[in-house]
Amino acid sequence: MSLALDTTDAPILEVREVAVHFSGLIAIASMSFAVPEGEIVSLIGPNGAGKTTAFNVITGFLKPTGGKVLFRGTDLTRLSSNRIAGLGVVRTFQRTSIFAGCTVFDNVLTGMHRQGRAETWGVLLRLASVRAETERMREAVAEILAFVGLSHRADELAGNLAYGEQRLLGIAIALAADPKLLLLDEPAAGLNPSETEAFMGVVQRIRDRGVTILLVEHDMRMVMTISDRVVVLNHGRIIAEGPPEVIRANPDVIQAYLGQGVKHAKG
Amino acid sequence: MTTRLLPWLFVLVMAVGPLWLGDQYILYVLTSTGIFIIGAMSLNLLLGYTGQLSLGHIAFFGIGAYTSALLSLGFDLDLGGAEPFVLGPQPVWVAFLGGILVAALFGFLIGKLAFRVRGAYFVIVTISFAQVMRMVALNWVDLTEGPMALNNIPPLSVWLPWDGVIPLYRKEYNYLLVLAVAVVCFLVIQRLVQSRVGRALVALRENESLARSVGIDVTRYLVVATVIAAGMAGAAGGLYTHYIRIVDPDVFMFIYTVTMVIMVVTGGKGTLAGPIVGGLAFGVLPEVLREVARPEVQWIIYGVAMIVVVFFLPQGIVPAVKNWFAGRRKRVAATALGLRKETSA
Ligand SMILES: Nc1ncnc2c1ncn2[C@@H]1O[C@H](COP(=O)(O)OP(=O)(O)OP(=O)(O)O)[C@@H](O)[C@H]1O
Ligand SMILES: [Mg+2]
């Protein structure tokens, strides 16, 4: 597997000196890192390090105090979150986030929004193109549900799913939005070991479909197994960056995790 | 197949039944209830599907009513220039469409606003909006005649092969017209909510952040929904004004919004049939009570009925009935399965 550290290819995502201050509290002091296309890059760090805040900045849910986020050369910090998703930068949420009152199938169908074109007039006039589009989308939904292994739950209300299934559904919704870059915020949180194992497979298969992945995860075994690169954040600063085997041996990283207690450093 | 035919069967019964009964009073009650049901259906698009509580919904109804009345009567407007702006009476259908357009325009503005102010503030803003409209109607006497009301509003007209163009004075025709407009509004809402656009609206209701994270421009769809809902409420107002043929500032009263909210919530918000079921129940109930109870008792019964529905069927009547049927089907399936097991054992 090429680590592409000194490749001439421009990275798909470049975070440049991003800073986030919350009225006095410095959540991110200054953060710069890049995500090469086609890789799984993990962003790790103790609780409160600023990982979710970084996701919020990249996906337009939060305007940074300073700095830039370049996606294939476009500065994302000026765009609204839905425009950013429109470019193919799609995130999941740390807290389980689904359309609880809709069926599993409709959840994923809603996620396909940006792959459709149908608007009010076409819908009201029942244009043939709209019907064809719906048909296409429904097939794609079935495929995505099969991919994450939720086909048998398609007609169930999303709110009735078990916790682990809801986490998978969150990913299915994001996949439906056809991401080029997928940001996963602690996707394995709360899963048992066998679920986590299955989950790692899903993430790797997403990458194999050509989707670049930026992963925030506390499960170190998962991070070290599937990442191509790891970026370590502590107190709003990047303290280390590199391939997993290098990060594992980095004394600053060990210190950061030990200083916080070892509960998250398992594996 | 039966579920596809059922709504049309209902329309047929509603079209034929009351005419067959031939009772003018029943026709009057059903016509005014029908007009409110159209308003409730449009409110449901906002309240039920996008999850935005607009407590000023009657404003769109009133704007439609006044605009349509004024256009059909003609008016002159002294804007401080040398010559007042004079508009002669317009054909009723032009006036009716004008009412829809102006209501939709206000819907656009409120929709834009709804994006900036959410939750409780939005509720307050929409209530104020309806109140301001009432004040305008009361005080802009040159235009609206204020509390003296606009009178002699012409009825809508229709072209019939055997009669030519005739004005709709008769209750039967007005009733059928309201029914027809209700069917059109129902179909528009049905197509909308079962589409990509409708899913975007529901996504906004269910989980706005998640909706934005998959690229849904929630602002845009909220505006689309408000424009359509306002236009429909404006159409209901137009029907009302040309049916009653008089309109005064009380058309903007808060109680009418409350009535529509009750219709939507008791019937089942976010369901297609909810506003119709709730609307029929709570539109016809006062009239039935009027026959059997003293005025003060009428409202007590009305209130109790409402509380009972909301308390025991918090999702509304339609979802409760659906769940009951779904549950029964499951039970039947389970017993069938149990029987098969027993016979095989
Ligand atoms: N909206 C906000 N307002 C104020 N402070 C915030 C806000 N969001 C995050 N913070 C603070 O910013 C810091 C970084 O939070 P963040 O959620 O990014 O951490 P994290 O790395 O995702 O942690 P965890 O592993 O617990 O999810 C924390 O101190 C947090 O309390
Ligand atoms: Mg976090």
XYZ file of C-alpha atoms and ligand atoms in Angstrom:
644
model
C 0.000 0.000 0.000
C 1.539 3.297 -1.018
C 1.619 5.911 1.667
C 1.974 8.603 -0.956
C 3.804 10.865 1.438
C 5.876 12.528 -1.243
C 3.505 12.127 -4.134
C 3.116 14.989 -6.576
C -0.649 14.466 -6.655
C -2.499 17.267 -4.908
C -4.373 15.972 -1.853
C -8.158 15.778 -2.055
C -8.458 17.749 1.178
C -6.111 20.268 2.669
C -6.735 21.864 6.040
C -4.610 24.998 6.370
C -4.010 26.724 9.691
C -7.585 26.358 10.801
C -8.365 27.926 14.166
C -11.612 27.793 16.137
C -12.282 29.910 19.207
C -15.508 29.668 21.182
C -15.757 32.991 23.015
C -12.481 32.601 24.849
C -12.134 28.834 24.692
C -9.635 27.747 22.066
C -11.033 24.533 20.619
C -8.497 24.412 17.786
C -5.356 26.545 18.006
C -3.975 25.997 14.543
C -4.470 22.868 12.560
C -2.986 21.864 9.230
C -3.063 18.480 7.568
C -3.802 16.934 4.225
C -5.781 13.911 3.099
C -4.442 12.149 -0.012
C -7.040 10.854 -2.438
C -8.109 7.237 -2.016
C -6.727 6.733 1.490
C -8.108 6.187 4.944
C -6.765 8.917 7.185
C -7.571 8.834 10.894
C -7.828 11.868 13.110
C -7.325 10.772 16.706
C -6.928 12.427 20.061
C -8.280 12.420 23.604
C -11.788 13.652 24.481
C -12.203 17.332 23.814
C -9.164 17.476 21.520
C -11.192 19.211 18.827
C -11.874 16.361 16.384
C -15.606 16.917 16.010
C -14.982 20.645 15.818
C -12.608 19.986 12.917
C -15.342 17.960 11.177
C -17.810 20.770 11.728
C -15.431 23.228 10.099
C -14.644 21.008 7.123
C -18.321 20.308 6.420
C -19.485 23.892 6.872
C -21.430 23.427 10.104
C -19.088 25.865 11.790
C -17.197 28.855 10.425
C -13.582 28.806 11.623
C -12.017 31.809 13.339
C -9.205 31.571 10.808
C -7.659 29.372 8.154
C -8.798 27.577 5.051
C -10.113 24.197 4.050
C -9.376 23.289 0.453
C -11.259 20.488 -1.251
C -9.701 19.895 -4.659
C -8.643 23.519 -4.571
C -12.032 24.975 -3.549
C -12.170 26.825 -0.243
C -14.959 25.214 1.743
C -15.033 27.755 4.560
C -17.100 30.119 2.412
C -19.732 27.551 1.487
C -22.893 26.398 3.253
C -22.996 22.829 4.555
C -25.404 21.642 1.883
C -23.232 23.111 -0.900
C -20.229 21.319 0.581
C -22.146 18.043 0.563
C -23.049 18.897 -3.019
C -19.335 18.830 -3.868
C -19.081 15.312 -2.463
C -17.827 16.010 1.063
C -20.211 14.083 3.311
C -19.990 13.485 7.054
C -21.606 11.303 9.658
C -22.316 12.430 13.205
C -20.817 11.361 16.503
C -24.265 11.109 18.037
C -26.424 8.707 16.067
C -28.185 10.764 13.441
C -30.984 9.310 11.355
C -34.466 10.265 10.182
C -36.079 8.338 13.030
C -39.695 8.723 11.892
C -39.057 7.364 8.388
C -38.490 3.830 7.177
C -34.942 2.590 6.691
C -35.554 2.594 2.949
C -36.772 6.195 2.950
C -33.818 7.234 5.088
C -31.426 6.116 2.382
C -33.680 7.442 -0.377
C -33.569 10.853 1.308
C -29.797 10.558 1.429
C -29.812 10.219 -2.374
C -31.165 13.754 -2.683
C -28.211 15.254 -4.476
C -28.230 12.481 -7.055
C -31.710 13.513 -8.166
C -32.910 16.403 -10.287
C -36.682 16.320 -9.792
C -38.103 19.664 -8.703
C -41.568 20.931 -7.889
C -42.918 21.372 -11.413
C -41.626 18.069 -12.694
C -43.090 16.340 -9.662
C -46.503 17.986 -10.003
C -46.685 17.233 -13.723
C -45.389 13.688 -13.186
C -42.824 14.009 -15.949
C -41.465 10.754 -17.344
C -37.952 11.842 -16.392
C -39.012 12.160 -12.767
C -40.516 8.677 -12.730
C -37.402 7.215 -14.329
C -35.243 8.987 -11.789
C -37.284 7.626 -8.876
C -36.979 4.142 -10.296
C -33.204 4.502 -10.626
C -32.892 5.805 -7.105
C -34.921 2.999 -5.581
C -32.613 0.460 -7.184
C -29.583 2.315 -5.864
C -31.095 2.363 -2.364
C -31.591 -1.399 -2.435
C -27.960 -1.774 -3.442
C -26.694 0.435 -0.614
C -28.836 -1.391 1.941
C -27.396 -4.680 0.727
C -23.899 -3.212 0.938
C -24.210 -2.329 4.638
C -26.326 -5.410 5.370
C -29.613 -3.757 6.244
C -31.775 -5.090 3.388
C -33.911 -7.181 5.728
C -34.773 -4.043 7.739
C -35.781 -1.867 4.764
C -39.414 -1.394 5.794
C -38.768 -0.933 9.503
C -38.997 2.522 11.065
C -35.442 3.754 11.563
C -36.209 4.676 15.156
C -37.017 1.017 15.894
C -33.600 -0.286 14.838
C -31.068 -1.586 17.334
C -28.257 0.822 18.170
C -25.667 -0.910 15.982
C -28.075 -0.965 13.062
C -28.725 2.742 13.471
C -24.973 3.398 13.272
C -24.877 1.406 10.028
C -27.884 3.296 8.714
C -26.083 6.576 9.398
C -23.309 5.382 7.106
C -25.779 4.147 4.499
C -27.380 7.607 4.381
C -23.984 9.220 3.903
C -23.079 6.710 1.181
C -26.334 7.496 -0.599
C -25.099 11.067 -0.987
C -22.342 9.685 -3.221
C -19.332 11.028 -1.286
C -15.910 11.600 -2.793
C -14.628 12.292 0.699
C -16.428 10.647 3.611
C -15.907 11.894 7.157
C -16.831 9.355 9.824
C -17.132 10.642 13.412
C -16.607 7.710 15.797
C -18.610 5.258 13.693
C -17.751 2.304 15.939
C -18.590 4.023 19.229
C -20.730 1.740 21.366
C -20.398 -1.277 19.094
C -19.386 -4.637 20.541
C -16.165 -6.291 19.285
C -17.819 -8.455 16.655
C -19.870 -5.528 15.353
C -16.689 -3.450 15.249
C -14.964 -6.196 13.314
C -17.750 -6.245 10.712
C -17.689 -2.493 10.656
C -13.991 -2.349 9.772
C -14.782 -4.462 6.748
C -17.491 -2.026 5.678
C -15.160 0.961 5.959
C -12.480 -0.779 3.945
C -14.938 -1.748 1.243
C -16.095 1.865 1.032
C -12.497 2.907 0.488
C -12.113 0.200 -2.146
C -15.003 1.816 -4.013
C -12.758 4.833 -4.472
C -14.054 6.943 -1.590
C -11.439 8.796 0.441
C -12.093 8.493 4.178
C -11.297 10.767 7.089
C -11.980 8.812 10.264
C -12.323 9.914 13.860
C -12.241 6.878 16.120
C -11.281 6.001 19.675
C -10.950 2.273 18.995
C -7.182 2.090 18.501
C -7.211 -1.401 17.071
C -9.530 -0.246 14.318
C -7.502 2.893 13.673
C -4.183 1.091 13.536
C -5.538 -1.701 11.339
C -7.311 0.206 8.613
C -5.632 3.620 8.437
C -3.090 4.586 5.819
C -2.168 7.653 7.833
C -2.913 8.931 11.311
C -3.110 12.528 12.477
C -2.983 13.061 16.251
C -4.692 16.043 17.803
C -4.323 17.134 21.430
C -5.647 20.304 23.015
C -6.419 21.762 19.624
C -2.956 21.141 18.174
C -1.547 18.458 15.922
C 1.137 16.652 17.865
C 1.998 13.887 15.428
C 1.271 12.698 11.919
C 2.313 9.631 9.971
C 1.670 5.972 9.201
C 0.146 3.887 12.040
C 3.342 2.033 12.978
C 5.202 5.319 13.444
C 2.358 6.869 15.452
C 2.131 3.836 17.707
C 5.730 4.343 18.765
C 5.554 8.129 19.166
C 6.238 9.112 22.792
C 4.138 12.313 22.573
C 1.132 10.309 21.476
C 1.549 7.770 24.245
C 1.932 10.622 26.700
C -1.229 12.350 25.427
C -3.275 9.193 25.840
C -1.720 8.127 29.136
C -2.173 11.622 30.505
C -5.854 11.194 29.830
C -6.079 7.686 31.203
C -5.756 4.537 29.182
C -9.431 3.797 28.682
C -9.334 4.786 25.056
C -5.883 3.513 24.283
C -6.873 -0.127 24.286
C -5.703 -2.400 21.473
C -55.625 -1.630 -5.589
C -58.374 -0.995 -3.049
C -56.222 1.615 -1.311
C -55.838 3.387 -4.648
C -59.558 3.376 -5.320
C -60.654 4.245 -1.809
C -59.942 8.004 -2.046
C -61.854 8.250 -5.317
C -64.759 6.360 -3.833
C -64.741 8.868 -1.002
C -64.768 11.767 -3.480
C -67.671 10.170 -5.327
C -69.673 9.753 -2.124
C -68.900 13.326 -1.123
C -69.926 14.566 -4.563
C -73.181 12.656 -4.844
C -74.312 12.152 -1.264
C -75.059 15.705 -0.108
C -76.679 16.626 -3.426
C -78.874 13.569 -3.167
C -79.879 14.582 0.364
C -80.675 17.995 -1.073
C -80.646 19.736 2.319
C -79.466 23.352 1.905
C -78.221 23.576 5.466
C -76.089 20.446 5.139
C -74.683 21.846 1.910
C -73.802 25.099 3.628
C -72.059 23.312 6.503
C -70.116 21.025 4.179
C -69.099 23.895 1.893
C -67.696 26.032 4.684
C -66.087 22.983 6.287
C -64.594 22.080 2.910
C -63.094 25.536 2.572
C -61.473 25.144 5.976
C -60.274 21.672 5.117
C -58.388 23.140 2.157
C -56.814 25.597 4.602
C -55.993 22.732 6.969
C -54.433 20.669 4.171
C -52.180 23.576 3.285
C -51.257 24.079 6.935
C -50.450 20.376 7.152
C -47.838 20.798 4.436
C -45.962 23.136 6.783
C -46.858 21.791 10.209
C -47.018 18.115 9.332
C -44.299 17.728 6.732
C -41.709 20.450 7.352
C -42.464 20.576 11.079
C -42.767 24.383 11.165
C -45.597 25.673 13.329
C -47.043 28.722 11.594
C -49.721 30.169 13.852
C -50.463 32.924 11.379
C -51.701 30.649 8.673
C -55.067 32.376 8.488
C -53.201 35.444 7.179
C -52.698 33.738 3.811
C -56.372 32.794 3.776
C -57.380 36.388 4.533
C -54.952 37.834 2.004
C -56.414 35.539 -0.649
C -59.926 36.527 0.390
C -59.293 40.277 0.342
C -57.200 40.269 -2.824
C -59.741 38.250 -4.737
C -62.613 40.397 -3.437
C -60.859 43.665 -4.288
C -59.829 42.557 -7.755
C -63.321 41.397 -8.599
C -64.906 44.589 -7.237
C -62.282 46.954 -8.606
C -60.694 49.601 -6.401
C -58.875 52.886 -6.493
C -55.756 53.481 -4.560
C -54.593 56.971 -3.579
C -50.872 56.580 -3.258
C -50.258 60.307 -2.802
C -49.618 60.933 -6.490
C -51.625 63.346 -8.613
C -53.901 60.667 -10.027
C -55.187 57.797 -7.866
C -54.522 54.349 -9.247
C -57.818 52.991 -10.496
C -58.521 49.372 -11.304
C -61.871 48.382 -12.702
C -63.654 45.154 -11.720
C -61.798 42.106 -13.007
C -63.324 38.794 -14.091
C -63.857 36.648 -10.975
C -61.461 33.921 -12.004
C -58.719 36.461 -12.689
C -59.411 37.846 -9.233
C -59.320 34.359 -7.722
C -55.946 33.592 -9.324
C -54.696 37.007 -8.242
C -55.614 36.121 -4.659
C -53.628 32.900 -4.889
C -50.609 34.714 -6.327
C -50.563 37.475 -3.732
C -50.961 34.942 -0.904
C -48.128 32.884 -2.397
C -45.960 36.005 -2.558
C -46.480 36.580 1.148
C -45.736 32.892 1.631
C -42.408 33.471 -0.063
C -41.534 36.286 2.332
C -42.608 34.297 5.412
C -40.698 31.269 4.118
C -37.525 33.328 3.809
C -38.117 34.618 7.306
C -38.819 31.157 8.698
C -35.297 30.192 7.826
C -33.827 33.001 9.897
C -36.102 32.755 12.913
C -36.937 29.300 14.149
C -39.011 27.682 16.829
C -40.817 29.908 19.293
C -39.734 33.090 17.506
C -41.190 31.874 14.263
C -44.480 31.123 16.000
C -44.566 34.649 17.430
C -43.617 36.246 14.123
C -46.368 34.399 12.271
C -49.006 35.293 14.887
C -47.955 38.934 14.623
C -48.083 38.726 10.854
C -51.757 37.734 10.967
C -52.482 40.434 13.547
C -50.789 43.086 11.425
C -52.863 41.984 8.449
C -56.001 42.347 10.548
C -54.939 45.862 11.561
C -54.293 46.775 7.939
C -57.712 45.470 6.920
C -59.336 47.386 9.782
C -57.584 50.696 9.240
C -56.983 51.026 5.526
C -60.596 52.062 5.140
C -60.114 53.618 1.668
C -59.207 50.228 0.316
C -60.917 47.672 2.537
C -63.892 49.613 3.930
C -62.456 48.637 7.340
C -65.026 47.188 9.755
C -67.833 48.021 7.326
C -66.583 45.071 5.232
C -66.454 44.588 1.493
C -69.950 43.766 0.306
C -71.589 42.479 -2.840
C -68.617 40.452 -3.874
C -69.552 38.630 -7.086
C -69.735 34.833 -6.898
C -67.395 32.688 -8.942
C -68.756 31.663 -12.305
C -68.554 28.565 -14.381
C -69.065 27.656 -17.985
C -71.561 24.874 -18.496
C -72.249 23.405 -21.945
C -76.001 23.690 -21.480
C -76.131 27.121 -19.814
C -73.034 29.027 -20.971
C -71.243 31.127 -18.346
C -73.305 31.311 -15.186
C -72.510 32.890 -11.833
C -72.490 30.369 -9.013
C -75.250 31.522 -6.727
C -76.534 28.046 -6.032
C -75.231 26.142 -3.044
C -74.909 22.898 -5.000
C -72.471 24.419 -7.482
C -70.438 26.113 -4.792
C -70.207 22.871 -2.898
C -69.000 20.964 -5.952
C -66.498 23.709 -6.727
C -65.030 23.544 -3.228
C -64.866 19.774 -3.514
C -63.055 20.073 -6.861
C -60.507 22.555 -5.510
C -59.966 20.322 -2.473
C -59.280 17.353 -4.751
C -56.764 19.374 -6.773
C -55.015 20.551 -3.596
C -54.943 17.002 -2.285
C -53.340 15.717 -5.485
C -50.751 18.510 -5.477
C -49.805 17.750 -1.870
C -49.809 14.010 -2.496
C -47.490 14.244 -5.475
C -45.263 16.661 -3.666
C -44.807 14.752 -0.435
C -44.216 11.457 -2.208
C -41.361 12.928 -4.221
C -37.780 14.061 -3.823
C -39.126 17.465 -2.814
C -41.373 15.951 -0.137
C -38.558 13.846 1.243
C -36.479 16.996 1.561
C -39.305 18.595 3.571
C -39.628 15.590 5.854
C -35.849 15.517 6.253
C -36.013 19.080 7.524
C -38.652 18.035 10.053
C -36.867 14.888 11.167
C -33.266 16.015 11.367
C -32.123 19.287 9.876
C -28.369 18.769 10.357
C -28.505 15.361 8.737
C -30.538 16.819 5.877
C -27.897 19.467 5.251
C -25.098 16.932 5.561
C -26.445 15.032 2.544
C -26.757 18.194 0.484
C -30.384 19.197 0.979
C -30.841 22.941 0.634
C -33.340 23.148 3.489
C -33.965 26.876 3.051
C -35.031 26.456 -0.521
C -37.429 23.618 0.168
C -38.896 25.363 3.166
C -39.628 28.350 0.920
C -41.145 26.091 -1.748
C -43.425 24.535 0.873
C -44.481 27.887 2.310
C -45.241 29.314 -1.115
C -47.408 26.338 -2.056
C -49.127 26.232 1.343
C -49.791 29.976 1.247
C -51.139 29.770 -2.304
C -53.548 27.019 -1.292
C -54.682 28.911 1.787
C -55.177 31.907 -0.526
C -57.321 29.754 -2.806
C -59.413 28.705 0.190
C -59.785 32.384 1.106
C -60.874 33.171 -2.444
C -63.476 30.419 -2.370
C -64.700 31.736 0.948
C -64.978 35.350 -0.135
C -66.912 34.572 -3.325
C -69.145 32.112 -1.523
C -70.075 34.230 1.514
C -69.801 37.327 -0.723
C -68.745 39.581 2.111
C -65.362 39.874 3.803
C -64.365 41.829 6.898
C -61.200 42.061 9.033
C -62.422 39.290 11.319
C -61.338 36.865 8.616
C -57.842 37.278 10.121
C -58.890 36.185 13.607
C -56.545 33.894 15.501
C -59.333 31.443 16.283
C -59.451 30.396 12.618
C -55.799 29.407 12.657
C -56.506 27.469 15.840
C -59.397 25.721 14.099
C -57.100 24.639 11.274
C -54.433 23.477 13.722
C -57.062 21.419 15.577
C -58.188 19.849 12.291
C -54.603 18.913 11.377
C -53.539 17.664 14.802
C -56.642 15.593 15.586
C -56.708 14.065 12.099
C -53.001 13.321 12.106
C -50.317 15.761 11.085
C -47.975 14.616 8.387
C -50.574 12.288 6.896
C -52.445 12.981 3.670
C -55.879 12.092 5.006
C -55.403 13.660 8.449
C -56.670 17.192 7.730
C -59.683 15.767 5.911
C -60.674 13.399 8.697
C -59.945 15.924 11.440
C -61.541 18.661 9.359
C -64.757 16.758 8.802
C -64.945 15.762 12.453
C -64.242 19.169 13.941
C -65.862 21.198 11.162
C -69.165 19.379 11.315
C -69.228 18.764 15.070
C -70.169 22.353 16.084
C -73.097 22.272 13.690
C -74.312 18.949 15.016
C -73.951 20.228 18.579
C -75.905 23.350 17.722
C -78.885 21.122 17.095
C -78.669 19.254 20.361
C -77.097 21.475 23.028
C -77.173 24.953 24.518
C -74.398 27.285 23.267
C -72.195 27.104 26.376
C -72.534 23.319 26.488
C -71.650 23.120 22.775
C -68.209 24.542 23.326
C -67.571 22.439 26.383
C -68.368 19.295 24.394
C -66.223 20.545 21.513
C -63.302 21.157 23.845
C -63.681 17.831 25.602
C -63.883 15.968 22.286
C -60.684 17.666 21.159
C -58.837 16.866 24.372
C -60.014 13.265 24.289
C -58.691 12.808 20.749
C -55.372 14.487 21.463
C -54.961 12.661 24.768
C -55.835 9.160 23.625
C -54.632 9.430 20.017
C -51.669 11.790 20.271
C -50.631 10.980 16.700
C -54.132 11.734 15.463
C -57.020 9.673 14.192
C -55.537 8.553 10.863
C -52.272 7.067 12.216
C -54.238 5.389 15.027
C -56.565 3.692 12.546
C -53.608 2.683 10.367
C -51.768 1.172 13.320
C -54.849 -0.693 14.389
C -55.192 -2.246 10.937
C -51.482 -3.059 10.756
C -51.645 -4.644 14.205
C -54.657 -6.720 13.246
C -52.990 -7.931 10.073
C -49.974 -9.006 12.136
C -52.166 -10.803 14.645
C -53.993 -12.596 11.858
C -50.697 -13.614 10.299
C -49.425 -14.803 13.685
C -52.495 -16.945 14.329
C -52.225 -18.431 10.849
C -48.597 -19.297 11.551
C -49.498 -20.778 14.918
C -52.180 -22.936 13.327
C -49.781 -24.241 10.731
C -47.290 -25.166 13.452
C -49.954 -26.991 15.387
C -51.074 -29.009 12.391
C -47.509 -29.934 11.488
C -46.753 -31.021 15.045
N -20.427 24.838 20.151
C -19.470 24.882 21.090
N -19.431 25.908 21.963
C -18.479 25.957 22.910
N -17.527 25.036 23.058
C -17.507 23.991 22.229
C -18.478 23.852 21.196
N -18.245 22.703 20.515
C -17.162 22.164 21.097
N -16.715 22.919 22.118
C -15.528 22.649 22.945
O -14.453 22.499 22.067
C -13.573 21.481 22.532
C -13.387 20.440 21.448
O -14.608 19.707 21.327
P -14.816 18.555 20.251
O -16.227 18.143 20.336
O -14.318 19.009 18.945
O -13.894 17.407 20.822
P -13.673 15.940 20.289
O -12.246 15.814 19.961
O -14.637 15.609 19.224
O -13.981 15.103 21.593
P -14.713 13.682 21.763
O -13.671 12.635 21.566
O -15.197 13.697 23.173
O -15.817 13.624 20.778
C -14.179 20.940 23.803
O -13.549 21.582 24.892
C -15.620 21.351 23.708
O -16.177 21.537 24.980
Mg -16.173 14.354 18.986
